[in-house]
Amino acid sequence: MAVIMGLPVWAALVGLATLLSYVWFRIAFRERMALSAKLPGPTAYPLIGNLYMIKESTVELFKYAVNAAGTFNEIGLAKIEWMHRVAVAVFNPADVEIILGSSVHLEKAKEYRFFKPWLGEGLLISSGDTWRTHRKLIAPTFHLNVLKQFVYLFNRNSRALCRKLDAVVGQVVDIHDYMSETTVEILLETAMGVDRSTQNRGYDYAMAVMKMCEILHVRMFRPWLWPDWLFNMVPMGREQKSLLHTIHSLTREVLKKRKAERKQGVREGLYKRVVTDKDDVADGDAEESTSETSVSSYGYTTGLRDDLDDDVGEKKRIAFLDQMLDVAENGAVLSDREVEEQVNTIMFEGHDTTAAGSSFFLSLMGVHQDIQERCVDELRTIFGDSQRPATFQDTLEMKYLERCINETLRLFPPVPVIARHATENIQMKSGHVIPEGTTIVIPQYLIHRDPTQYPNPEVFDPDNFLPERCSERHFYSFVPFSAGPRSCVGRKYAMLKLKILLSTVLRKFHVRADVLEKDFQLTGDIILKRKEGFPVRLYPRSTHQAAGQSGDR
Ligand code: HEM
């Protein structure tokens, strides 16, 4: 074999091409590189930059970069780079506000392109006018006035979950399996308006989504798998194809069913048809108290208003899929393909995030028995001995439960990082400039553990969300749902659903868990989860307490 300086010819040529590209990139992007050189970050070597630091997850990578840069309390920025590409993590809440609060810095990072075969131009990854038009259509369908119509279905599905859990009382179960299936079924019946009993494929769908997330995450950390032509040839690419088949078949079936129902004259989604139990719907009192109370109860965002807080008129109380189909039928604003992409987006964002959030919550309740008992005391004050389902008004009174949910989302935000693309140079509070072309990373997982904002950041303490403590912090130091014009459209849906689901479980079962939160093995493959699953044991509340077993861990 021919050799050059001891290397096979092909290896020498690849090495030379890489070196020339590197030199060319450094010249072509010299302004970007000069600005980024002023940003703090761990040592970057020529050619490989910080690739030597590659970790298993984005969270781990940025934890490492922050430690190495030593910037947590100073500048609040940490940079990593490779070739001509630069990624900057932003930790300082005032800088987070500059990015998330802006109506300019809205473009998602290039890395989101790996979602395209799954979500197409869905709301999560689209940009420009497409995103703006679709956001205007979708945000009102998650307004509280629409969500209140779901209360009956949230209750009905929560009770169905409890019946499934009855069968595993006393056993160690991975609660995430149950939460995934339930959250898919709830989405089908509420946002999509179809009866879940005709689908019955929620579990398979949820498992396919979980594996897809693993693949996307692995791909992001393997630059050689970035070109589509190569990825599609390897086993992982083929597995992705088969998973997408499972995922897309469910969404197509949902669309087919709802379209057929509408053709047969059933114009109203399930949420409008089944609201027959007077106790379950929002009553007059709840209607009246919505405008003020709900803004604080369903927006962690006191002071962070967004388009979910805008008024929607009486006529606009239509849930997501019916609104999409109405618009698609009435004109040229939405094509069939676009409707399908939005359904895929809502199905994904709407179930995996809340399944993780509720599983972390129950794991934490299982560990912190005293906090669990305080939640149950609050529920007893609201419901007494009655087994009645929760009303919307009840959820407004679940103040301590809400603090526990928020504290769970602080320590274990289901979306642990957000990434944006800088379309221009952006000046931070410290005067440092993030250059145009940079991937901006907002690591909520780390922001939520900033010791300058939270006195004991690693301790699970629901009182962190007492109004007086919240007012002492920067608004952008707690952003589990992101914030600003591109905030999560499902934020209020998630909080209302979580309150009904988790209060129903806690009223029925006493939860126990043995693994302390400091020992959770976290994995940040798109959605934050535990590698070992979410093992808990459940006991019927009345008999377990009567047997005097409730106080110990
Ligand atoms: C605990 C539950 C949830 C959490 C923590 C959460 C968190 C987030 C975050 C952080 C983002 C911004 C992502 C980014 O910029 O990369 C986001 C966006 C989004 N979320 Fe959620 N989410 C939750 C539940 C939901 C639910 C229930 C739905 C729908 C039913 C939903 C639908 C969406 C959509 C469509 C977007 C994209 C919005 C846009 O770009 O305009 N999410 N979510």
Short mmCIF file of C-alpha atoms and ligand atoms in Angstrom, two decimals, residues 108 112 123-124 131 135 142 187 345-346 349-350 353-354 409 414-415 418 420 444 480-482 486-490 493-494 498, ligand 1:
data_model
loop_
_atom_site.label_atom_id
_atom_site.label_comp_id
_atom_site.label_asym_id
_atom_site.label_seq_id
_atom_site.Cartn_x
_atom_site.Cartn_y
_atom_site.Cartn_z
CA LYS A 108 -34.41 27.06 16.62
CA TYR A 112 -33.36 20.42 15.63
CA LEU A 123 -44.65 24.19 15.71
CA LEU A 124 -41.69 22.96 17.78
CA TRP A 131 -44.21 29.37 12.73
CA ARG A 135 -48.66 29.67 16.48
CA PHE A 142 -54.80 25.74 24.68
CA LEU A 187 -54.24 13.64 24.66
CA THR A 345 -45.87 17.66 17.29
CA ILE A 346 -48.67 17.97 19.86
CA GLU A 349 -44.70 17.37 23.21
CA GLY A 350 -47.99 16.78 24.97
CA THR A 353 -43.03 15.84 28.92
CA THR A 354 -45.95 15.31 31.31
CA LEU A 409 -40.09 20.89 37.44
CA PRO A 414 -38.61 17.46 31.55
CA VAL A 415 -37.05 19.60 28.78
CA ILE A 418 -33.48 24.65 24.81
CA ARG A 420 -31.68 28.66 19.53
CA GLN A 444 -32.80 24.99 32.42
CA PRO A 480 -39.38 24.79 32.67
CA PHE A 481 -41.83 25.76 29.91
CA SER A 482 -39.40 28.21 28.28
CA ARG A 486 -41.89 30.86 21.83
CA SER A 487 -42.97 29.51 25.19
CA CYS A 488 -44.66 26.12 25.54
CA VAL A 489 -48.24 26.30 24.22
CA GLY A 490 -49.20 23.37 26.46
CA TYR A 493 -52.88 22.22 29.74
CA ALA A 494 -49.95 20.48 31.47
CA LEU A 498 -51.03 17.26 36.29
C1 HEM B 1 -44.58 19.38 32.03
C2 HEM B 1 -44.93 19.47 30.77
C3 HEM B 1 -44.23 20.30 29.71
C4 HEM B 1 -43.00 20.90 29.73
C5 HEM B 1 -41.98 20.92 30.86
C6 HEM B 1 -42.83 21.55 28.44
C7 HEM B 1 -41.72 22.30 28.09
C8 HEM B 1 -41.57 22.94 26.87
C9 HEM B 1 -40.42 23.72 26.50
C10 HEM B 1 -39.20 23.96 27.38
C11 HEM B 1 -40.62 24.17 25.25
C12 HEM B 1 -39.65 24.99 24.41
C13 HEM B 1 -38.79 23.98 23.68
C14 HEM B 1 -37.73 24.57 22.86
O1 HEM B 1 -37.71 25.80 22.62
O2 HEM B 1 -36.89 23.78 22.41
C15 HEM B 1 -41.91 23.68 24.81
C16 HEM B 1 -42.45 23.94 23.57
C17 HEM B 1 -43.64 23.42 23.15
N1 HEM B 1 -44.52 22.65 23.88
FE1 HEM B 1 -44.29 22.05 25.80
N2 HEM B 1 -43.93 21.30 27.68
C18 HEM B 1 -44.81 20.56 28.42
C19 HEM B 1 -46.07 20.13 28.02
C20 HEM B 1 -46.62 20.37 26.80
C21 HEM B 1 -47.95 19.96 26.42
C22 HEM B 1 -48.93 19.23 27.33
C23 HEM B 1 -48.12 20.36 25.11
C24 HEM B 1 -49.31 20.19 24.21
C25 HEM B 1 -50.41 19.60 24.54
C26 HEM B 1 -46.90 21.02 24.69
C27 HEM B 1 -46.67 21.56 23.43
C28 HEM B 1 -45.57 22.32 23.08
C29 HEM B 1 -45.37 22.91 21.77
C30 HEM B 1 -46.30 22.77 20.57
C31 HEM B 1 -44.17 23.62 21.81
C32 HEM B 1 -43.54 24.45 20.71
C33 HEM B 1 -44.00 25.90 20.88
C34 HEM B 1 -43.40 26.87 19.86
O3 HEM B 1 -42.25 26.70 19.45
O4 HEM B 1 -44.09 27.84 19.52
N3 HEM B 1 -46.02 21.01 25.74
N4 HEM B 1 -42.47 22.93 25.82
#
